[in-house]
Short mmCIF file of C-alpha atoms in Angstrom, two decimals:
data_model
loop_
_atom_site.label_atom_id
_atom_site.label_comp_id
_atom_site.label_asym_id
_atom_site.label_seq_id
_atom_site.Cartn_x
_atom_site.Cartn_y
_atom_site.Cartn_z
CA MET F 1 35.53 39.74 -26.04
CA GLU F 2 36.81 36.22 -25.51
CA SER F 3 34.75 33.54 -23.77
CA PHE F 4 35.14 29.98 -22.58
CA VAL F 5 32.62 27.43 -23.87
CA ILE F 6 32.34 24.42 -21.58
CA GLU F 7 30.38 21.20 -21.89
CA GLY F 8 30.14 19.89 -18.35
CA GLY F 9 29.79 16.47 -16.84
CA VAL F 10 33.31 15.13 -17.46
CA ARG F 11 35.38 13.75 -14.58
CA LEU F 12 38.81 15.34 -14.80
CA SER F 13 41.78 13.03 -14.59
CA GLY F 14 45.53 13.30 -15.01
CA THR F 15 48.68 15.02 -13.83
CA VAL F 16 49.32 18.73 -14.13
CA ARG F 17 52.24 20.99 -13.26
CA VAL F 18 51.41 24.18 -11.35
CA HIS F 19 52.92 27.29 -12.91
CA GLY F 20 54.75 30.06 -11.09
CA ALA F 21 52.98 32.39 -8.69
CA LYS F 22 51.77 35.65 -10.17
CA ASN F 23 51.58 37.26 -6.74
CA ALA F 24 55.20 36.33 -6.05
CA ALA F 25 56.54 37.31 -9.47
CA LEU F 26 55.01 40.81 -9.50
CA PRO F 27 56.77 42.20 -6.40
CA ILE F 28 60.00 40.49 -7.47
CA LEU F 29 59.77 42.29 -10.82
CA ALA F 30 59.23 45.55 -8.95
CA ALA F 31 62.25 44.77 -6.76
CA THR F 32 64.53 44.64 -9.81
CA LEU F 33 64.31 48.45 -9.80
CA LEU F 34 66.32 48.49 -6.56
CA ALA F 35 69.61 47.55 -8.23
CA ASP F 36 71.60 48.47 -11.32
CA GLY F 37 72.17 45.23 -13.17
CA LEU F 38 70.91 42.15 -14.97
CA PHE F 39 68.34 39.81 -13.39
CA VAL F 40 67.32 36.31 -14.50
CA LEU F 41 63.93 35.14 -13.21
CA GLU F 42 62.68 31.60 -13.82
CA ASN F 43 59.22 30.05 -13.63
CA VAL F 44 57.49 33.36 -14.42
CA PRO F 45 54.07 32.66 -16.01
CA ASP F 46 53.03 34.54 -19.14
CA LEU F 47 49.94 36.23 -17.70
CA LEU F 48 48.22 39.52 -18.48
CA ASP F 49 49.23 41.05 -15.15
CA ILE F 50 52.84 39.98 -15.67
CA ARG F 51 52.80 41.50 -19.15
CA SER F 52 51.45 44.74 -17.71
CA MET F 53 54.33 44.88 -15.24
CA GLU F 54 56.79 44.15 -18.04
CA GLU F 55 55.36 47.07 -20.02
CA ILE F 56 55.65 49.37 -17.00
CA LEU F 57 59.29 48.43 -16.48
CA MET F 58 60.04 49.02 -20.15
CA ALA F 59 58.31 52.41 -20.01
CA LEU F 60 60.72 53.31 -17.20
CA GLY F 61 63.70 52.40 -19.40
CA VAL F 62 64.26 48.84 -18.17
CA ARG F 63 64.85 46.16 -20.79
CA VAL F 64 62.80 42.99 -20.42
CA LYS F 65 63.14 39.85 -22.54
CA ARG F 66 61.05 36.70 -22.22
CA GLU F 67 62.23 33.24 -23.19
CA GLY F 68 59.47 30.78 -22.33
CA GLU F 69 59.01 31.00 -18.57
CA MET F 70 62.27 32.90 -18.06
CA LEU F 71 62.49 36.68 -17.88
CA VAL F 72 65.75 38.58 -18.29
CA VAL F 73 65.45 42.04 -16.75
CA ASP F 74 68.15 44.66 -17.35
CA ALA F 75 67.58 47.48 -14.88
CA ARG F 76 70.72 49.39 -15.89
CA GLY F 77 68.68 51.51 -18.28
CA LEU F 78 66.26 52.93 -15.67
CA ARG F 79 65.75 56.52 -16.80
CA SER F 80 62.36 57.51 -15.40
CA ASN F 81 60.45 57.37 -12.13
CA VAL F 82 57.12 58.35 -13.67
CA VAL F 83 54.78 55.39 -14.20
CA PRO F 84 52.45 56.02 -17.16
CA GLU F 85 48.86 56.42 -15.98
CA ALA F 86 47.46 54.16 -18.71
CA LEU F 87 49.65 51.27 -17.53
CA MET F 88 49.16 52.04 -13.84
CA SER F 89 45.38 51.73 -14.17
CA ARG F 90 45.54 48.14 -15.42
CA MET F 91 46.33 46.44 -12.11
CA ARG F 92 46.49 47.20 -8.43
CA SER F 93 49.88 45.53 -7.98
CA SER F 94 51.51 48.46 -9.74
CA ILE F 95 51.32 50.47 -6.49
CA PHE F 96 54.32 48.69 -5.02
CA LEU F 97 56.56 50.24 -7.64
CA MET F 98 56.47 53.30 -5.40
CA GLY F 99 58.75 51.86 -2.73
CA PRO F 100 61.54 50.70 -5.07
CA LEU F 101 61.44 53.91 -7.14
CA LEU F 102 61.60 56.08 -4.03
CA ALA F 103 64.46 54.05 -2.58
CA ARG F 104 66.55 54.13 -5.75
CA THR F 105 65.75 57.52 -7.32
CA GLY F 106 64.36 59.58 -4.43
CA GLU F 107 61.10 60.26 -6.25
CA ALA F 108 58.11 58.42 -7.70
CA VAL F 109 55.13 59.66 -9.69
CA LEU F 110 52.19 57.28 -10.11
CA GLY F 111 48.48 57.29 -10.82
CA TYR F 112 45.96 55.35 -8.80
CA PRO F 113 46.17 51.59 -9.47
CA GLY F 114 43.50 49.53 -11.19
CA GLY F 115 42.79 45.79 -11.06
CA CYS F 116 39.87 43.53 -10.21
CA ALA F 117 36.55 45.05 -9.18
CA ILE F 118 36.21 43.23 -5.86
CA GLY F 119 35.40 46.08 -3.55
CA THR F 120 37.32 48.73 -1.67
CA ARG F 121 41.07 48.16 -1.41
CA PRO F 122 42.55 51.47 -0.18
CA ILE F 123 46.22 52.28 -0.66
CA ASP F 124 46.41 54.36 2.52
CA LEU F 125 48.52 51.71 4.27
CA HIS F 126 51.15 52.06 1.55
CA LEU F 127 51.20 55.84 1.68
CA GLU F 128 51.18 56.14 5.47
CA GLY F 129 53.99 53.61 5.79
CA LEU F 130 56.16 55.43 3.24
CA LYS F 131 55.50 58.71 5.04
CA LYS F 132 56.81 57.17 8.26
CA LEU F 133 59.96 56.25 6.34
CA GLY F 134 60.36 59.93 5.53
CA ALA F 135 58.62 60.31 2.18
CA VAL F 136 56.73 63.53 1.44
CA ILE F 137 53.62 62.65 -0.55
CA HIS F 138 51.28 64.92 -2.48
CA GLU F 139 48.09 63.81 -4.21
CA TYR F 140 46.47 65.89 -6.92
CA GLY F 141 44.28 65.22 -9.95
CA GLY F 142 44.54 61.46 -9.63
CA THR F 143 48.33 61.55 -9.40
CA ILE F 144 50.55 60.61 -6.45
CA LEU F 145 53.91 62.37 -6.14
CA ALA F 146 56.33 61.02 -3.54
CA ARG F 147 59.77 62.44 -2.68
CA ALA F 148 62.47 61.34 -0.27
CA PRO F 149 66.17 62.10 -0.82
CA ARG F 150 66.94 59.27 1.62
CA LEU F 151 64.47 57.10 3.50
CA GLU F 152 65.01 56.66 7.23
CA GLY F 153 64.34 53.46 9.18
CA THR F 154 61.53 53.50 11.70
CA THR F 155 58.82 51.33 13.26
CA ILE F 156 55.65 50.95 11.18
CA VAL F 157 52.55 49.39 12.70
CA LEU F 158 50.09 48.34 10.01
CA ASP F 159 46.40 48.66 10.88
CA TYR F 160 45.81 45.54 8.77
CA PRO F 161 48.31 42.89 7.58
CA SER F 162 48.17 44.01 3.95
CA VAL F 163 50.28 41.91 1.59
CA GLY F 164 50.91 44.73 -0.87
CA ALA F 165 51.76 47.29 1.80
CA THR F 166 54.12 44.87 3.53
CA GLU F 167 55.92 44.18 0.25
CA ASN F 168 56.11 47.87 -0.69
CA LEU F 169 57.58 48.82 2.67
CA MET F 170 60.05 45.92 2.69
CA MET F 171 61.46 47.06 -0.65
CA ALA F 172 61.61 50.72 0.36
CA ALA F 173 63.23 49.95 3.71
CA ALA F 174 65.88 47.71 2.15
CA LEU F 175 67.82 50.85 1.08
CA ALA F 176 66.75 53.10 3.96
CA ARG F 177 69.21 54.43 6.52
CA GLY F 178 68.95 52.45 9.76
CA THR F 179 66.57 49.73 10.91
CA THR F 180 62.88 49.40 10.06
CA ARG F 181 60.37 47.21 11.89
CA ILE F 182 57.06 46.35 10.21
CA VAL F 183 54.62 45.27 12.91
CA ASN F 184 51.41 43.37 12.06
CA ALA F 185 53.02 42.43 8.76
CA ALA F 186 51.37 40.08 6.30
CA ARG F 187 52.55 36.47 6.63
CA GLU F 188 51.73 35.08 3.17
CA PRO F 189 54.21 32.79 1.37
CA GLU F 190 54.73 35.56 -1.19
CA ILE F 191 56.15 37.76 1.60
CA GLN F 192 58.65 35.05 2.47
CA GLU F 193 59.53 34.70 -1.21
CA LEU F 194 60.23 38.43 -1.50
CA GLU F 195 62.46 38.30 1.59
CA ARG F 196 64.39 35.43 0.01
CA PHE F 197 64.87 37.40 -3.22
CA LEU F 198 65.86 40.66 -1.52
CA ASN F 199 68.34 38.92 0.77
CA ALA F 200 69.89 37.27 -2.28
CA MET F 201 70.35 40.84 -3.58
CA GLY F 202 72.26 41.75 -0.44
CA ALA F 203 69.42 43.03 1.76
CA ARG F 204 69.34 42.27 5.49
CA ILE F 205 65.78 41.20 6.27
CA ARG F 206 64.45 38.73 8.80
CA GLY F 207 61.05 37.74 10.17
CA ALA F 208 59.05 37.20 6.97
CA GLY F 209 56.29 34.73 7.77
CA THR F 210 55.82 36.25 11.22
CA HIS F 211 53.92 39.34 12.36
CA ALA F 212 57.12 41.40 12.73
CA ILE F 213 59.66 41.92 9.95
CA VAL F 214 62.98 43.63 10.62
CA ILE F 215 64.89 45.32 7.78
CA GLU F 216 68.39 46.67 8.33
CA GLY F 217 68.99 49.11 5.49
CA VAL F 218 72.05 48.75 3.28
CA GLU F 219 73.82 51.18 0.96
CA ARG F 220 73.25 49.25 -2.25
CA LEU F 221 71.84 46.03 -3.67
CA HIS F 222 72.95 43.83 -6.56
CA PRO F 223 71.30 41.30 -8.88
CA PRO F 224 71.30 37.77 -7.41
CA ARG F 225 71.92 34.49 -9.14
CA PRO F 226 69.01 33.25 -11.32
CA HIS F 227 65.93 33.11 -9.12
CA ARG F 228 63.10 30.58 -9.51
CA VAL F 229 59.63 31.83 -8.53
CA ILE F 230 57.56 29.63 -6.20
CA PRO F 231 54.50 27.76 -7.59
CA ASP F 232 51.12 29.49 -7.49
CA ARG F 233 49.14 28.28 -4.49
CA ILE F 234 45.85 29.74 -5.78
CA VAL F 235 46.22 28.04 -9.16
CA ALA F 236 46.95 24.82 -7.26
CA GLY F 237 43.86 25.36 -5.10
CA THR F 238 41.71 25.99 -8.17
CA LEU F 239 42.89 22.73 -9.76
CA LEU F 240 42.22 20.96 -6.48
CA ALA F 241 38.68 22.32 -6.54
CA ALA F 242 38.26 21.21 -10.16
CA ALA F 243 39.10 17.62 -9.25
CA ALA F 244 36.69 17.72 -6.33
CA ILE F 245 33.71 19.30 -8.11
CA THR F 246 33.92 16.92 -11.10
CA GLU F 247 34.44 13.76 -8.98
CA GLY F 248 37.76 13.46 -10.76
CA ARG F 249 41.28 12.61 -9.70
CA ILE F 250 44.13 15.01 -10.40
CA VAL F 251 47.77 14.91 -9.34
CA LEU F 252 49.35 18.36 -8.89
CA GLU F 253 53.10 18.54 -9.40
CA ASP F 254 55.59 21.31 -8.59
CA VAL F 255 53.52 22.50 -5.65
CA ILE F 256 54.29 23.43 -2.03
CA PRO F 257 51.62 21.75 0.16
CA GLU F 258 52.53 23.89 3.19
CA HIS F 259 51.22 26.92 1.31
CA LEU F 260 47.82 25.23 0.95
CA GLU F 261 47.19 23.86 4.42
CA ALA F 262 43.97 25.82 5.03
CA VAL F 263 42.62 24.95 1.57
CA ILE F 264 43.47 21.25 1.95
CA ASP F 265 41.83 21.20 5.38
CA ALA F 266 38.62 22.77 4.06
CA PHE F 267 38.25 20.34 1.16
CA ARG F 268 39.05 17.36 3.36
CA LYS F 269 36.19 18.42 5.63
CA THR F 270 33.84 18.06 2.65
CA GLY F 271 35.01 14.50 2.02
CA ALA F 272 37.56 15.06 -0.74
CA ARG F 273 40.41 12.55 -0.62
CA ILE F 274 43.73 14.37 -0.61
CA GLU F 275 47.18 12.79 -0.44
CA VAL F 276 50.18 15.04 0.19
CA ALA F 277 53.85 14.50 -0.69
CA PRO F 278 56.74 17.00 -0.46
CA ASP F 279 56.10 18.59 -3.89
CA ARG F 280 52.83 17.03 -5.08
CA ILE F 281 49.19 16.70 -4.10
CA ALA F 282 46.74 14.04 -5.31
CA VAL F 283 43.05 14.99 -5.12
CA GLU F 284 39.96 12.86 -5.67
CA GLY F 285 36.37 14.09 -5.49
CA VAL F 286 34.03 11.66 -3.71
CA ARG F 287 30.29 12.12 -3.39
CA PRO F 288 28.35 12.85 -1.32
CA TYR F 289 30.17 16.10 -0.55
CA ARG F 290 29.66 17.38 2.97
CA ALA F 291 28.64 20.94 3.74
CA ILE F 292 30.90 23.25 5.73
CA HIS F 293 29.03 24.65 8.71
CA ARG F 294 30.96 27.93 8.75
CA LEU F 295 34.21 29.11 7.21
CA SER F 296 35.68 32.61 7.20
CA THR F 297 38.37 33.97 4.93
CA SER F 298 41.33 35.56 6.67
CA PRO F 299 44.96 36.52 6.04
CA HIS F 300 47.51 33.71 5.86
CA PRO F 301 47.68 31.15 7.41
CA GLY F 302 43.87 31.29 7.32
CA PHE F 303 41.67 30.37 4.37
CA PRO F 304 42.64 32.68 1.46
CA THR F 305 40.07 35.09 0.07
CA ASP F 306 41.38 34.24 -3.41
CA MET F 307 39.99 30.69 -2.96
CA GLN F 308 36.59 31.70 -1.59
CA PRO F 309 34.77 31.91 -4.98
CA GLN F 310 36.06 28.48 -6.04
CA LEU F 311 35.07 26.88 -2.75
CA LEU F 312 31.64 28.50 -2.94
CA ALA F 313 31.04 27.04 -6.40
CA TYR F 314 32.02 23.59 -5.11
CA LEU F 315 29.74 23.86 -2.06
CA THR F 316 26.69 24.23 -4.32
CA GLN F 317 27.08 20.46 -4.74
CA ALA F 318 27.46 19.64 -1.03
CA GLU F 319 24.78 17.99 1.10
CA GLY F 320 23.24 20.49 3.52
CA THR F 321 23.81 24.16 4.28
CA SER F 322 27.23 25.81 4.12
CA VAL F 323 28.12 29.29 5.34
CA LEU F 324 31.04 31.31 3.96
CA VAL F 325 32.04 34.62 5.54
CA GLU F 326 34.21 37.02 3.54
CA THR F 327 36.28 39.13 5.93
CA VAL F 328 39.01 40.44 3.60
CA PHE F 329 37.28 42.21 0.69
CA ASP F 330 33.81 43.60 0.27
CA GLY F 331 32.14 43.02 -3.09
CA ARG F 332 33.58 39.54 -3.41
CA PHE F 333 30.28 37.74 -3.98
CA ARG F 334 29.62 39.19 -7.43
CA HIS F 335 29.79 35.73 -8.96
CA VAL F 336 26.82 34.57 -6.87
CA PRO F 337 24.07 35.89 -9.21
CA GLU F 338 25.77 34.05 -12.08
CA LEU F 339 25.84 30.79 -10.09
CA VAL F 340 22.18 31.28 -9.18
CA LYS F 341 21.47 31.65 -12.89
CA MET F 342 22.93 28.14 -13.27
CA GLY F 343 20.63 26.73 -10.57
CA ALA F 344 22.57 27.29 -7.33
CA ASP F 345 20.70 28.14 -4.12
CA ILE F 346 22.73 30.93 -2.52
CA VAL F 347 21.68 33.86 -0.36
CA VAL F 348 24.11 36.69 0.38
CA ASP F 349 23.79 39.03 3.35
CA TYR F 350 26.57 41.61 3.16
CA HIS F 351 29.75 39.59 3.97
CA THR F 352 28.04 36.21 4.41
CA ALA F 353 26.91 33.67 1.81
CA VAL F 354 24.55 30.81 2.72
CA ILE F 355 24.73 27.92 0.24
CA ARG F 356 22.10 25.17 0.25
CA GLY F 357 22.84 22.02 -1.65
CA PRO F 358 23.16 19.93 -3.50
CA ARG F 359 21.57 21.73 -6.43
CA ARG F 360 21.63 20.60 -10.04
CA LEU F 361 23.67 23.07 -12.07
CA VAL F 362 22.59 23.69 -15.65
CA GLY F 363 24.66 25.35 -18.35
CA ALA F 364 24.00 29.04 -18.94
CA ARG F 365 25.63 32.17 -20.28
CA VAL F 366 27.46 33.84 -17.39
CA ARG F 367 29.95 36.69 -17.06
CA ALA F 368 33.19 36.85 -15.09
CA THR F 369 33.51 40.12 -13.16
CA ASP F 370 36.97 39.46 -11.76
CA LEU F 371 39.78 36.92 -11.80
CA ARG F 372 38.71 34.47 -9.09
CA ALA F 373 34.99 34.86 -9.80
CA GLY F 374 35.77 33.82 -13.36
CA ALA F 375 37.62 30.74 -12.15
CA ALA F 376 34.64 29.82 -9.99
CA LEU F 377 32.27 30.06 -12.96
CA VAL F 378 34.54 27.82 -15.02
CA LEU F 379 34.46 25.25 -12.20
CA ALA F 380 30.66 25.44 -12.12
CA GLY F 381 30.58 24.95 -15.88
CA LEU F 382 32.73 21.83 -15.58
CA ALA F 383 30.19 20.35 -13.15
CA ALA F 384 27.02 21.58 -14.87
CA GLU F 385 24.74 19.70 -17.24
CA GLY F 386 24.88 21.03 -20.76
CA VAL F 387 26.88 23.94 -22.13
CA THR F 388 28.12 26.92 -20.13
CA ILE F 389 29.54 30.06 -21.71
CA VAL F 390 31.79 32.12 -19.43
CA GLU F 391 32.24 35.60 -20.87
CA GLY F 392 35.09 37.86 -19.79
CA ALA F 393 37.96 35.42 -20.26
CA VAL F 394 40.31 38.40 -20.05
CA HIS F 395 39.77 38.54 -16.28
CA ILE F 396 40.75 34.88 -15.92
CA ASP F 397 43.83 35.37 -18.09
CA ARG F 398 45.18 37.79 -15.48
CA GLY F 399 46.01 34.89 -13.17
CA TYR F 400 45.77 31.58 -15.08
CA HIS F 401 47.96 30.65 -18.02
CA ARG F 402 45.79 29.18 -20.80
CA LEU F 403 43.32 27.71 -18.33
CA GLU F 404 41.30 26.09 -21.10
CA GLU F 405 44.36 24.14 -22.27
CA THR F 406 45.11 23.00 -18.73
CA PHE F 407 41.59 21.66 -18.24
CA ALA F 408 41.39 20.18 -21.74
CA ALA F 409 44.56 18.19 -21.03
CA LEU F 410 42.73 16.73 -18.01
CA GLY F 411 39.77 15.66 -20.16
CA ALA F 412 37.48 18.67 -19.97
CA ARG F 413 35.46 19.74 -23.00
CA ILE F 414 36.37 23.41 -23.04
CA VAL F 415 37.39 25.82 -25.79
CA ARG F 416 38.12 29.53 -26.06
CA THR F 417 36.22 31.62 -28.59
CA THR F 418 36.44 35.24 -29.71
CA GLU F 419 32.87 35.23 -30.98
CA ARG F 420 29.64 35.45 -29.04
CA PRO F 421 28.54 31.82 -29.27
CA LEU F 422 25.01 30.53 -28.99
CA LEU F 423 24.27 27.96 -26.33
CA ALA F 424 24.96 24.79 -28.25
CA PRO F 425 23.42 21.38 -27.63
CA GLU F 426 25.54 18.83 -25.80
CA GLY F 427 28.27 17.17 -27.82
CA GLN F 428 28.99 20.22 -30.00
CA VAL F 429 31.69 21.92 -27.89
#
């Protein structure tokens, strides 16, 4: 098992480019199944989740070739609509292969998806939406079998604005007969990115970014011109938090500030100095940090749940009492016991975390239980006195490309190790 070894207490400084968005690239890769042809995708990060999707596509007969941050996907060889269970179980995002496979082949066979252990994330919204489009779905022995000779447009009202369900249904409806309306749709930037990609393929979709998306089905789609994936707003937010928690100054390049408005607003409330330009953000951490009286996570354009762990780690250093309410996922405070081990004063009551600060963080051996929790523990290690060992680097690798190299380039003392290191004295990282 790989770990990160961090010697804290260094103010980060420098300029860093934000890599492409994992949560935009994954549905786009799934969407390549909708057309018979060659796709060129740019700015696709080399992450574990992306690799898993590449392996799934290849198992279905699709050819995938990586050249740096460019992926060439040849979907002309699609020969199967059965997603191998072993690959399906690696990540939850694999569920939205169902819509494209149904739309193109009339059938899809999948297992239940895996992914981060951050509480209950049912796939019922996906299945119920596909049923309304005309799919017949059977579940048996951990396998989902869906059939639909031709999907039919309809109105689908989502009980919750699920990003994955919205994306799945958009892709399925793109080739359905007639018009589909998705009401209470997710509004995240990744939804808008998928609309842009599908429309470049010849789809007729409008309304992404609003609560109602309208899809007029077409007979066939085609590969678009080379498509560049948007920058990752959660990676950008994590780097922003790193500058703030270390009292550093970092300039983020190749970023879309509009995608981070709620995050920028929250950190500004704590006293962080943030300057925004069209494609860059400059962040400076300035003590004393101010507590946030109460902040709740919510779907876009609210504060993203994927930034809650990082903000929580930062607020351990704020003056006073902060309250964070997690409204999107249950089980998303699993990093709290690890932060407490480092000296944080945090009490969790179901969906609410009360953080009292500032508290002196001290290096310790901690374990990442999921992607964003791992990022939060790395941030805490950067701010802590002494050496912190974050075990479970594999979780962090699912969403951050060589995070240790990114932080090291900004001055952090951080290395990756495959051994189980002892807690070393300062100066030996």
